[in-house]
PDB file of C-alpha atoms in Angstrom:
ATOM      1  CA  UNK A 664      -0.359   0.674  -0.012  1.00 46.00           C
ATOM      2  CA  UNK A 665       3.307   2.773   0.493  1.00 46.00           C
ATOM      3  CA  UNK A 666       4.398   0.667  -2.268  1.00 46.00           C
ATOM      4  CA  UNK A 667       0.794   2.579  -4.308  1.00 43.00           C
ATOM      5  CA  UNK A 668       0.814   5.721  -2.140  1.00 44.00           C
ATOM      6  CA  UNK A 669       4.947   6.597  -3.367  1.00 47.00           C
ATOM      7  CA  UNK A 670       3.368   5.912  -7.025  1.00 46.00           C
ATOM      8  CA  UNK A 671       0.127   8.084  -6.616  1.00 43.00           C
ATOM      9  CA  UNK A 672       1.386  10.793  -5.308  1.00 44.00           C
ATOM     10  CA  UNK A 673       5.365  10.687  -8.019  1.00 50.00           C
ATOM     11  CA  UNK A 674       2.844  10.717 -11.316  1.00 47.00           C
ATOM     12  CA  UNK A 675       0.524  13.210  -9.678  1.00 48.00           C
ATOM     13  CA  UNK A 676       3.719  15.123  -9.063  1.00 49.00           C
ATOM     14  CA  UNK A 677       5.045  14.708 -12.782  1.00 50.00           C
ATOM     15  CA  UNK A 678       1.540  14.410 -15.006  1.00 56.00           C
ATOM     16  CA  UNK A 679       2.737  10.326 -14.983  1.00 52.00           C
ATOM     17  CA  UNK A 680       0.484   8.594 -17.167  1.00 55.00           C
ATOM     18  CA  UNK A 681      -2.063   5.998 -15.615  1.00 54.00           C
ATOM     19  CA  UNK A 682       0.076   2.809 -16.971  1.00 57.00           C
ATOM     20  CA  UNK A 683       3.484   4.651 -16.421  1.00 57.00           C
ATOM     21  CA  UNK A 684       2.767   2.612 -12.760  1.00 60.00           C
ATOM     22  CA  UNK A 685       3.253  -1.439 -14.482  1.00 66.00           C
ATOM     23  CA  UNK A 686       0.410  -3.405 -14.487  1.00 71.00           C
ATOM     24  CA  UNK A 687       1.482  -5.715 -11.411  1.00 75.00           C
ATOM     25  CA  UNK A 688       0.638  -2.151  -9.837  1.00 77.00           C
ATOM     26  CA  UNK A 689      -2.099  -1.477 -10.768  1.00 78.00           C
ATOM     27  CA  UNK A 690      -3.303  -6.069 -10.912  1.00 77.00           C
ATOM     28  CA  UNK A 691      -2.021  -6.495  -7.623  1.00 77.00           C
ATOM     29  CA  UNK A 692      -2.918  -3.343  -5.424  1.00 78.00           C
ATOM     30  CA  UNK A 693      -5.646  -1.105  -7.828  1.00 81.00           C
ATOM     31  CA  UNK A 694      -7.827  -3.213  -9.408  1.00 83.00           C
ATOM     32  CA  UNK A 695      -8.619  -5.450  -6.136  1.00 83.00           C
ATOM     33  CA  UNK A 696     -10.248  -2.166  -4.868  1.00 80.00           C
ATOM     34  CA  UNK A 697     -12.057  -1.203  -6.860  1.00 81.00           C
ATOM     35  CA  UNK A 698     -16.638  -1.750  -6.483  1.00 78.00           C
ATOM     36  CA  UNK A 699     -18.127  -5.011  -8.001  1.00 74.00           C
ATOM     37  CA  UNK A 700     -19.872  -2.878 -10.700  1.00 74.00           C
ATOM     38  CA  UNK A 701     -16.180  -1.327 -11.775  1.00 83.00           C
ATOM     39  CA  UNK A 702     -13.976  -4.692 -11.901  1.00 82.00           C
ATOM     40  CA  UNK A 703     -16.836  -6.134 -14.315  1.00 81.00           C
ATOM     41  CA  UNK A 704     -16.770  -3.022 -16.931  1.00 83.00           C
ATOM     42  CA  UNK A 705     -12.623  -3.849 -16.104  1.00 84.00           C
ATOM     43  CA  UNK A 706     -12.815  -7.170 -17.631  1.00 84.00           C
ATOM     44  CA  UNK A 707     -13.841  -5.074 -20.788  1.00 84.00           C
ATOM     45  CA  UNK A 708     -10.516  -3.164 -21.018  1.00 85.00           C
ATOM     46  CA  UNK A 709      -7.793  -5.731 -23.178  1.00 86.00           C
ATOM     47  CA  UNK A 710      -7.686  -9.280 -22.805  1.00 85.00           C
ATOM     48  CA  UNK A 711      -4.833  -9.432 -19.458  1.00 86.00           C
ATOM     49  CA  UNK A 712      -7.395  -8.045 -17.680  1.00 84.00           C
ATOM     50  CA  UNK A 713     -10.352 -10.823 -17.565  1.00 85.00           C
ATOM     51  CA  UNK A 714      -7.583 -13.256 -17.402  1.00 85.00           C
ATOM     52  CA  UNK A 715      -6.477 -11.747 -13.546  1.00 85.00           C
ATOM     53  CA  UNK A 716      -9.790 -10.686 -12.927  1.00 84.00           C
ATOM     54  CA  UNK A 717     -11.874 -14.128 -13.528  1.00 83.00           C
ATOM     55  CA  UNK A 718      -8.618 -15.531 -11.247  1.00 83.00           C
ATOM     56  CA  UNK A 719      -9.104 -17.293  -7.927  1.00 76.00           C
ATOM     57  CA  UNK A 720      -6.219 -15.718  -6.863  1.00 80.00           C
ATOM     58  CA  UNK A 721      -8.016 -12.349  -7.532  1.00 81.00           C
ATOM     59  CA  UNK A 722     -11.721 -13.011  -6.484  1.00 76.00           C
ATOM     60  CA  UNK A 723      -9.216 -13.775  -2.412  1.00 74.00           C
ATOM     61  CA  UNK A 724      -7.636 -10.561  -2.817  1.00 78.00           C
ATOM     62  CA  UNK A 725     -10.768  -8.805  -4.365  1.00 76.00           C
ATOM     63  CA  UNK A 726     -13.663 -10.221  -1.124  1.00 70.00           C
ATOM     64  CA  UNK A 727     -10.318  -9.147   1.568  1.00 70.00           C
ATOM     65  CA  UNK A 728      -9.919  -5.144   1.017  1.00 70.00           C
ATOM     66  CA  UNK A 729     -13.846  -5.482  -0.408  1.00 66.00           C
ATOM     67  CA  UNK A 730     -14.329  -7.057   4.125  1.00 60.00           C
ATOM     68  CA  UNK A 731     -11.866  -4.682   5.635  1.00 58.00           C
ATOM     69  CA  UNK A 732     -14.630  -1.575   5.842  1.00 53.00           C
ATOM     70  CA  UNK A 733     -15.458   0.329   9.461  1.00 50.00           C
ATOM     71  CA  UNK A 734     -18.600  -0.651   8.533  1.00 61.00           C
ATOM     72  CA  UNK A 735     -19.394  -4.400   7.127  1.00 69.00           C
ATOM     73  CA  UNK A 736     -22.259  -5.770   9.978  1.00 75.00           C
ATOM     74  CA  UNK A 737     -22.936  -8.640  11.294  1.00 78.00           C
ATOM     75  CA  UNK A 738     -26.974 -10.024  11.055  1.00 80.00           C
ATOM     76  CA  UNK A 739     -27.011 -12.923  13.256  1.00 78.00           C
ATOM     77  CA  UNK A 740     -30.849 -14.797  13.553  1.00 79.00           C
ATOM     78  CA  UNK A 741     -31.161 -16.685  16.933  1.00 72.00           C
ATOM     79  CA  UNK A 742     -33.860 -19.110  17.899  1.00 69.00           C
ATOM     80  CA  UNK A 743     -35.077 -16.408  20.317  1.00 66.00           C
ATOM     81  CA  UNK A 744     -33.029 -12.989  19.079  1.00 72.00           C
ATOM     82  CA  UNK A 745     -31.843 -11.472  16.266  1.00 79.00           C
ATOM     83  CA  UNK A 746     -29.181  -8.195  17.097  1.00 79.00           C
ATOM     84  CA  UNK A 747     -26.366  -6.537  14.670  1.00 78.00           C
ATOM     85  CA  UNK A 748     -22.748  -6.200  15.586  1.00 76.00           C
ATOM     86  CA  UNK A 749     -19.746  -4.651  13.468  1.00 71.00           C
ATOM     87  CA  UNK A 750     -16.273  -6.478  12.128  1.00 62.00           C
ATOM     88  CA  UNK A 751     -12.794  -6.648  13.616  1.00 54.00           C
ATOM     89  CA  UNK A 752     -11.109  -7.920  16.186  1.00 46.00           C
ATOM     90  CA  UNK A 753     -11.735  -4.319  17.947  1.00 47.00           C
ATOM     91  CA  UNK A 754     -15.405  -4.525  17.537  1.00 46.00           C
ATOM     92  CA  UNK A 755     -16.249  -8.405  17.752  1.00 47.00           C
ATOM     93  CA  UNK A 756     -18.018  -7.914  21.378  1.00 53.00           C
ATOM     94  CA  UNK A 757     -20.202  -4.986  20.635  1.00 67.00           C
ATOM     95  CA  UNK A 758     -23.406  -6.486  19.393  1.00 75.00           C
ATOM     96  CA  UNK A 759     -27.009  -3.953  19.011  1.00 79.00           C
ATOM     97  CA  UNK A 760     -30.445  -6.097  19.410  1.00 80.00           C
ATOM     98  CA  UNK A 761     -33.368  -4.991  16.712  1.00 78.00           C
ATOM     99  CA  UNK A 762     -36.807  -6.186  16.801  1.00 80.00           C
ATOM    100  CA  UNK A 763     -37.895  -8.343  13.219  1.00 81.00           C
ATOM    101  CA  UNK A 764     -39.868  -5.889  12.100  1.00 82.00           C
ATOM    102  CA  UNK A 765     -42.446  -8.895  11.327  1.00 80.00           C
ATOM    103  CA  UNK A 766     -44.444 -10.515  12.965  1.00 80.00           C
ATOM    104  CA  UNK A 767     -43.085 -14.249  12.662  1.00 81.00           C
ATOM    105  CA  UNK A 768     -40.418 -16.501  15.363  1.00 82.00           C
ATOM    106  CA  UNK A 769     -37.424 -15.549  14.513  1.00 82.00           C
ATOM    107  CA  UNK A 770     -36.323 -20.075  13.414  1.00 82.00           C
ATOM    108  CA  UNK A 771     -39.132 -18.554  10.407  1.00 86.00           C
ATOM    109  CA  UNK A 772     -36.925 -16.131   8.760  1.00 88.00           C
ATOM    110  CA  UNK A 773     -35.476 -17.040   5.952  1.00 89.00           C
ATOM    111  CA  UNK A 774     -32.365 -15.019   3.930  1.00 89.00           C
ATOM    112  CA  UNK A 775     -32.684 -15.646   1.157  1.00 92.00           C
ATOM    113  CA  UNK A 776     -30.005 -13.348  -0.671  1.00 91.00           C
ATOM    114  CA  UNK A 777     -27.537 -10.056   0.263  1.00 88.00           C
ATOM    115  CA  UNK A 778     -26.395  -6.828  -1.092  1.00 85.00           C
ATOM    116  CA  UNK A 779     -25.181  -3.312   0.194  1.00 78.00           C
ATOM    117  CA  UNK A 780     -27.304  -4.002   3.691  1.00 80.00           C
ATOM    118  CA  UNK A 781     -30.540  -4.765   2.003  1.00 86.00           C
ATOM    119  CA  UNK A 782     -31.672  -8.359   2.329  1.00 90.00           C
ATOM    120  CA  UNK A 783     -34.505 -10.189   1.175  1.00 92.00           C
ATOM    121  CA  UNK A 784     -35.629 -12.714   3.293  1.00 92.00           C
ATOM    122  CA  UNK A 785     -38.847 -15.039   2.919  1.00 92.00           C
ATOM    123  CA  UNK A 786     -41.532 -15.492   5.371  1.00 89.00           C
ATOM    124  CA  UNK A 787     -41.949 -19.616   6.099  1.00 84.00           C
ATOM    125  CA  UNK A 788     -45.050 -20.323   7.858  1.00 81.00           C
ATOM    126  CA  UNK A 789     -46.892 -17.760   4.388  1.00 86.00           C
ATOM    127  CA  UNK A 790     -43.083 -18.408   2.617  1.00 90.00           C
ATOM    128  CA  UNK A 791     -44.118 -14.935   1.806  1.00 92.00           C
ATOM    129  CA  UNK A 792     -41.206 -12.572   0.227  1.00 93.00           C
ATOM    130  CA  UNK A 793     -39.668  -9.168   1.761  1.00 93.00           C
ATOM    131  CA  UNK A 794     -37.204  -5.714   0.853  1.00 92.00           C
ATOM    132  CA  UNK A 795     -35.967  -5.357   4.571  1.00 90.00           C
ATOM    133  CA  UNK A 796     -33.144  -2.811   5.881  1.00 86.00           C
ATOM    134  CA  UNK A 797     -31.743  -3.858   9.813  1.00 83.00           C
ATOM    135  CA  UNK A 798     -30.116  -0.692   9.875  1.00 77.00           C
ATOM    136  CA  UNK A 799     -32.989   1.322   9.424  1.00 76.00           C
ATOM    137  CA  UNK A 800     -35.989  -1.537  10.372  1.00 75.00           C
ATOM    138  CA  UNK A 801     -37.354  -0.426   6.945  1.00 83.00           C
ATOM    139  CA  UNK A 802     -40.028  -3.601   5.787  1.00 89.00           C
ATOM    140  CA  UNK A 803     -41.955  -3.687   2.557  1.00 90.00           C
ATOM    141  CA  UNK A 804     -43.894  -6.859   1.134  1.00 92.00           C
ATOM    142  CA  UNK A 805     -42.553  -8.048  -2.054  1.00 93.00           C
ATOM    143  CA  UNK A 806     -45.367 -10.329  -2.311  1.00 92.00           C
ATOM    144  CA  UNK A 807     -48.155  -9.311  -3.589  1.00 87.00           C
ATOM    145  CA  UNK A 808     -52.543 -10.823  -5.011  1.00 81.00           C
ATOM    146  CA  UNK A 809     -50.937 -12.173  -8.257  1.00 81.00           C
ATOM    147  CA  UNK A 810     -49.130 -14.483  -6.816  1.00 83.00           C
ATOM    148  CA  UNK A 811     -45.716 -13.061  -7.462  1.00 89.00           C
ATOM    149  CA  UNK A 812     -42.998 -12.479  -4.965  1.00 90.00           C
ATOM    150  CA  UNK A 813     -43.674 -16.567  -2.791  1.00 92.00           C
ATOM    151  CA  UNK A 814     -41.007 -18.520  -2.593  1.00 92.00           C
ATOM    152  CA  UNK A 815     -40.349 -21.959  -2.701  1.00 89.00           C
ATOM    153  CA  UNK A 816     -37.647 -23.744  -1.361  1.00 85.00           C
ATOM    154  CA  UNK A 817     -36.998 -26.987  -3.604  1.00 84.00           C
ATOM    155  CA  UNK A 818     -37.452 -24.960  -6.936  1.00 87.00           C
ATOM    156  CA  UNK A 819     -36.428 -21.166  -6.877  1.00 91.00           C
ATOM    157  CA  UNK A 820     -33.717 -19.628  -6.473  1.00 92.00           C
ATOM    158  CA  UNK A 821     -33.898 -15.120  -5.853  1.00 94.00           C
ATOM    159  CA  UNK A 822     -31.028 -12.859  -6.001  1.00 93.00           C
ATOM    160  CA  UNK A 823     -30.720  -8.987  -5.803  1.00 92.00           C
ATOM    161  CA  UNK A 824     -28.923  -6.254  -8.564  1.00 89.00           C
ATOM    162  CA  UNK A 825     -28.462  -3.149  -9.419  1.00 85.00           C
ATOM    163  CA  UNK A 826     -29.510  -2.485 -12.668  1.00 83.00           C
ATOM    164  CA  UNK A 827     -27.687  -1.126 -15.611  1.00 80.00           C
ATOM    165  CA  UNK A 828     -29.889   2.061 -14.586  1.00 82.00           C
ATOM    166  CA  UNK A 829     -28.459   1.783 -10.952  1.00 80.00           C
ATOM    167  CA  UNK A 830     -32.054   0.592  -9.893  1.00 85.00           C
ATOM    168  CA  UNK A 831     -31.927  -1.705  -6.630  1.00 87.00           C
ATOM    169  CA  UNK A 832     -34.232  -5.235  -8.482  1.00 91.00           C
ATOM    170  CA  UNK A 833     -35.068  -9.346  -6.631  1.00 94.00           C
ATOM    171  CA  UNK A 834     -34.372 -11.740  -9.747  1.00 93.00           C
ATOM    172  CA  UNK A 835     -37.182 -14.317  -8.800  1.00 94.00           C
ATOM    173  CA  UNK A 836     -36.450 -17.689 -10.575  1.00 90.00           C
ATOM    174  CA  UNK A 837     -39.457 -19.623 -10.250  1.00 87.00           C
ATOM    175  CA  UNK A 838     -39.118 -23.619 -11.779  1.00 82.00           C
ATOM    176  CA  UNK A 839     -42.548 -25.371 -12.179  1.00 76.00           C
ATOM    177  CA  UNK A 840     -43.373 -28.963 -14.136  1.00 74.00           C
ATOM    178  CA  UNK A 841     -41.315 -28.738 -17.808  1.00 72.00           C
ATOM    179  CA  UNK A 842     -41.607 -24.428 -17.287  1.00 78.00           C
ATOM    180  CA  UNK A 843     -38.882 -21.946 -16.123  1.00 84.00           C
ATOM    181  CA  UNK A 844     -40.161 -18.718 -15.435  1.00 86.00           C
ATOM    182  CA  UNK A 845     -37.585 -15.505 -14.532  1.00 91.00           C
ATOM    183  CA  UNK A 846     -39.743 -12.757 -12.761  1.00 92.00           C
ATOM    184  CA  UNK A 847     -38.092  -9.146 -11.753  1.00 93.00           C
ATOM    185  CA  UNK A 848     -38.704  -6.219  -9.622  1.00 94.00           C
ATOM    186  CA  UNK A 849     -38.246  -2.142  -9.105  1.00 91.00           C
ATOM    187  CA  UNK A 850     -38.029  -1.071  -5.692  1.00 85.00           C
ATOM    188  CA  UNK A 851     -38.313   2.375  -8.247  1.00 86.00           C
ATOM    189  CA  UNK A 852     -42.149   1.182  -9.237  1.00 89.00           C
ATOM    190  CA  UNK A 853     -42.993  -1.544  -7.015  1.00 90.00           C
ATOM    191  CA  UNK A 854     -43.703  -3.926 -10.135  1.00 91.00           C
ATOM    192  CA  UNK A 855     -43.387  -7.205 -10.688  1.00 94.00           C
ATOM    193  CA  UNK A 856     -42.159  -7.889 -14.575  1.00 91.00           C
ATOM    194  CA  UNK A 857     -41.663 -11.214 -16.524  1.00 90.00           C
ATOM    195  CA  UNK A 858     -38.746 -11.093 -18.299  1.00 86.00           C
ATOM    196  CA  UNK A 859     -37.252 -13.289 -20.946  1.00 82.00           C
ATOM    197  CA  UNK A 860     -35.487 -16.552 -20.357  1.00 75.00           C
ATOM    198  CA  UNK A 861     -33.582 -19.373 -22.707  1.00 65.00           C
ATOM    199  CA  UNK A 862     -36.707 -22.562 -23.685  1.00 60.00           C
ATOM    200  CA  UNK A 863     -34.316 -24.677 -24.190  1.00 55.00           C
ATOM    201  CA  UNK A 864     -36.188 -27.954 -22.491  1.00 55.00           C
ATOM    202  CA  UNK A 865     -33.424 -28.869 -20.522  1.00 54.00           C
ATOM    203  CA  UNK A 866     -34.025 -26.317 -17.978  1.00 53.00           C
ATOM    204  CA  UNK A 867     -37.112 -26.713 -17.820  1.00 50.00           C
ATOM    205  CA  UNK A 868     -36.901 -28.968 -15.076  1.00 53.00           C
ATOM    206  CA  UNK A 869     -37.758 -28.942 -10.720  1.00 51.00           C
ATOM    207  CA  UNK A 870     -34.363 -29.466  -8.880  1.00 51.00           C
ATOM    208  CA  UNK A 871     -31.771 -26.991  -9.120  1.00 48.00           C
ATOM    209  CA  UNK A 872     -28.131 -27.274  -8.687  1.00 45.00           C
ATOM    210  CA  UNK A 873     -26.501 -26.716  -6.840  1.00 43.00           C
ATOM    211  CA  UNK A 874     -22.769 -24.836  -6.464  1.00 37.00           C
TER     212      UNK A 874
END
């Protein structure tokens, strides 16, 4: 890190171009510190960057840097309680007890996916899906009367993502007998939208692959 700061300082003083920093410094010190969205764009720069970013070593470096931030939190849901704690050696004992914003037992809450502090959860007794921000105690139910937003544990998959317009969305893949339905929920419009998916029959199975 000291080497990086020294090079950047020298570059600012002498108008040195980015490529003058050297590929090793860029690969080991700069790219691993970029947000995931920027890393994805960096793959298109050249074949060398694509190869580096696609390696397991880079993935591990990026994860380590992303986990170093002091704003990282850990959510723990037990049988009778729920609390948030800060990461880091000095802060590991600082815990804040929180109250669940839904009227279910803590053991009946399934965390399906997370992104930037937001969680997509399912309430096991009703199979409803909700978006929950534990830090600000905010929660919205994204299930509706058209049966969208109801999760089936043995056939569905859920993920959170940011689209090209920088809007937050929930992706819900519903697998049935010889059918695959893919729905996306937008926080901006508060509506579900069906999106086209591959129509090959070998995708139409009610068994999810394990990764």
